Amino acid sequence: MARKTLGVIGGSGFYQMPGLEKVEQIELDTPFGKPSDPYYRGRIGEVDLVFLARHGRGHRILPSEINYRANIFGMKELGVEYLVSVST
């Protein structure tokens, strides 16, 4: 069975994914502009995962300024098939 990739978009206060190993930082440009922050691709256990900080690290992007289309487009471009958005 082929592996699936999980995408996680972290909200306020959630700027990194604890336990993410073999981390690769990826910066993308999309047809919609720049995403909120670089993507971080890695693994947690047996799960391939891509993480993005929704407001950028340090919460530098206001909610009304988030480029949601770029964020989602980038996830899809990186092979994400399932997407979860979390907040703290």
PDB file of C-alpha atoms in Angstrom:
ATOM      1  CA  MET A   1       0.000   0.000   0.000  1.00  0.00           C
ATOM      2  CA  ALA A   2       1.358   3.437  -0.940  1.00  0.00           C
ATOM      3  CA  ARG A   3       2.238   5.866   1.834  1.00  0.00           C
ATOM      4  CA  LYS A   4       0.020   8.876   2.376  1.00  0.00           C
ATOM      5  CA  THR A   5       1.303  12.299   3.375  1.00  0.00           C
ATOM      6  CA  LEU A   6      -0.340  14.288   6.167  1.00  0.00           C
ATOM      7  CA  GLY A   7      -0.241  18.081   6.163  1.00  0.00           C
ATOM      8  CA  VAL A   8      -0.453  20.023   9.431  1.00  0.00           C
ATOM      9  CA  ILE A   9      -1.082  23.770   9.560  1.00  0.00           C
ATOM     10  CA  GLY A  10      -0.249  25.136  12.995  1.00  0.00           C
ATOM     11  CA  GLY A  11      -2.156  28.092  14.423  1.00  0.00           C
ATOM     12  CA  SER A  12      -1.282  30.718  17.026  1.00  0.00           C
ATOM     13  CA  GLY A  13       1.414  29.424  19.352  1.00  0.00           C
ATOM     14  CA  PHE A  14       2.029  26.289  17.288  1.00  0.00           C
ATOM     15  CA  TYR A  15       5.105  27.143  15.228  1.00  0.00           C
ATOM     16  CA  GLN A  16       6.857  23.792  14.992  1.00  0.00           C
ATOM     17  CA  MET A  17       5.927  20.131  14.967  1.00  0.00           C
ATOM     18  CA  PRO A  18       7.381  18.308  17.988  1.00  0.00           C
ATOM     19  CA  GLY A  19       8.856  14.916  17.105  1.00  0.00           C
ATOM     20  CA  LEU A  20       9.354  15.681  13.402  1.00  0.00           C
ATOM     21  CA  GLU A  21      12.496  13.866  12.250  1.00  0.00           C
ATOM     22  CA  LYS A  22      14.600  13.974   9.079  1.00  0.00           C
ATOM     23  CA  VAL A  23      13.375  17.533   8.581  1.00  0.00           C
ATOM     24  CA  GLU A  24      13.767  19.317   5.260  1.00  0.00           C
ATOM     25  CA  GLN A  25      12.877  23.022   4.998  1.00  0.00           C
ATOM     26  CA  ILE A  26      11.168  23.926   1.717  1.00  0.00           C
ATOM     27  CA  GLU A  27      10.422  27.417   0.417  1.00  0.00           C
ATOM     28  CA  LEU A  28       7.908  27.661  -2.404  1.00  0.00           C
ATOM     29  CA  ASP A  29       6.409  30.264  -4.658  1.00  0.00           C
ATOM     30  CA  THR A  30       2.884  29.493  -5.817  1.00  0.00           C
ATOM     31  CA  PRO A  31       0.581  31.010  -8.437  1.00  0.00           C
ATOM     32  CA  PHE A  32      -1.076  32.721  -5.440  1.00  0.00           C
ATOM     33  CA  GLY A  33       2.140  34.200  -4.032  1.00  0.00           C
ATOM     34  CA  LYS A  34       4.258  33.238  -1.030  1.00  0.00           C
ATOM     35  CA  PRO A  35       2.903  30.932   1.691  1.00  0.00           C
ATOM     36  CA  SER A  36       2.957  32.064   5.326  1.00  0.00           C
ATOM     37  CA  ASP A  37       6.315  30.444   6.109  1.00  0.00           C
ATOM     38  CA  PRO A  38       8.641  27.740   4.789  1.00  0.00           C
ATOM     39  CA  TYR A  39       7.217  24.215   4.833  1.00  0.00           C
ATOM     40  CA  TYR A  40       8.914  21.557   6.927  1.00  0.00           C
ATOM     41  CA  ARG A  41       8.777  18.021   5.551  1.00  0.00           C
ATOM     42  CA  GLY A  42       9.750  15.016   7.635  1.00  0.00           C
ATOM     43  CA  ARG A  43       8.483  11.971   9.462  1.00  0.00           C
ATOM     44  CA  ILE A  44       6.857  11.221  12.780  1.00  0.00           C
ATOM     45  CA  GLY A  45       7.089   7.486  13.324  1.00  0.00           C
ATOM     46  CA  GLU A  46       5.717   5.894  10.152  1.00  0.00           C
ATOM     47  CA  VAL A  47       3.889   9.034   8.979  1.00  0.00           C
ATOM     48  CA  ASP A  48       5.205  11.348   6.250  1.00  0.00           C
ATOM     49  CA  LEU A  49       4.285  14.870   7.299  1.00  0.00           C
ATOM     50  CA  VAL A  50       4.478  18.447   6.000  1.00  0.00           C
ATOM     51  CA  PHE A  51       4.128  21.255   8.565  1.00  0.00           C
ATOM     52  CA  LEU A  52       3.393  24.951   8.008  1.00  0.00           C
ATOM     53  CA  ALA A  53       3.023  27.728  10.601  1.00  0.00           C
ATOM     54  CA  ARG A  54      -0.183  29.519   9.539  1.00  0.00           C
ATOM     55  CA  HIS A  55       0.811  32.928  10.961  1.00  0.00           C
ATOM     56  CA  GLY A  56       4.527  32.453  10.307  1.00  0.00           C
ATOM     57  CA  ARG A  57       6.950  31.729  13.116  1.00  0.00           C
ATOM     58  CA  GLY A  58       6.565  34.375  15.792  1.00  0.00           C
ATOM     59  CA  HIS A  59       2.961  35.150  14.712  1.00  0.00           C
ATOM     60  CA  ARG A  60       4.011  37.906  12.301  1.00  0.00           C
ATOM     61  CA  ILE A  61       1.019  37.549   9.931  1.00  0.00           C
ATOM     62  CA  LEU A  62      -2.407  38.797  11.024  1.00  0.00           C
ATOM     63  CA  PRO A  63      -5.399  36.508  10.384  1.00  0.00           C
ATOM     64  CA  SER A  64      -6.759  38.817   7.677  1.00  0.00           C
ATOM     65  CA  GLU A  65      -3.387  38.772   5.886  1.00  0.00           C
ATOM     66  CA  ILE A  66      -2.880  34.991   5.659  1.00  0.00           C
ATOM     67  CA  ASN A  67      -2.514  33.806   2.076  1.00  0.00           C
ATOM     68  CA  TYR A  68      -4.676  30.692   2.505  1.00  0.00           C
ATOM     69  CA  ARG A  69      -4.681  29.850  -1.203  1.00  0.00           C
ATOM     70  CA  ALA A  70      -0.882  29.821  -1.339  1.00  0.00           C
ATOM     71  CA  ASN A  71      -0.673  27.760   1.861  1.00  0.00           C
ATOM     72  CA  ILE A  72      -3.038  25.067   0.552  1.00  0.00           C
ATOM     73  CA  PHE A  73      -1.586  25.088  -2.974  1.00  0.00           C
ATOM     74  CA  GLY A  74       1.899  24.532  -1.540  1.00  0.00           C
ATOM     75  CA  MET A  75       0.695  21.611   0.562  1.00  0.00           C
ATOM     76  CA  LYS A  76      -0.824  19.979  -2.503  1.00  0.00           C
ATOM     77  CA  GLU A  77       2.349  20.626  -4.501  1.00  0.00           C
ATOM     78  CA  LEU A  78       4.343  18.801  -1.800  1.00  0.00           C
ATOM     79  CA  GLY A  79       2.118  15.725  -2.090  1.00  0.00           C
ATOM     80  CA  VAL A  80      -0.131  16.261   0.916  1.00  0.00           C
ATOM     81  CA  GLU A  81      -3.295  14.163   0.656  1.00  0.00           C
ATOM     82  CA  TYR A  82      -4.754  14.777   4.117  1.00  0.00           C
ATOM     83  CA  LEU A  83      -4.723  18.172   5.822  1.00  0.00           C
ATOM     84  CA  VAL A  84      -5.286  19.043   9.473  1.00  0.00           C
ATOM     85  CA  SER A  85      -5.302  22.546  10.915  1.00  0.00           C
ATOM     86  CA  VAL A  86      -4.636  22.889  14.633  1.00  0.00           C
ATOM     87  CA  SER A  87      -4.507  25.716  17.124  1.00  0.00           C
ATOM     88  CA  THR A  88      -3.365  26.067  20.702  1.00  0.00           C
TER      89      THR A  88
END
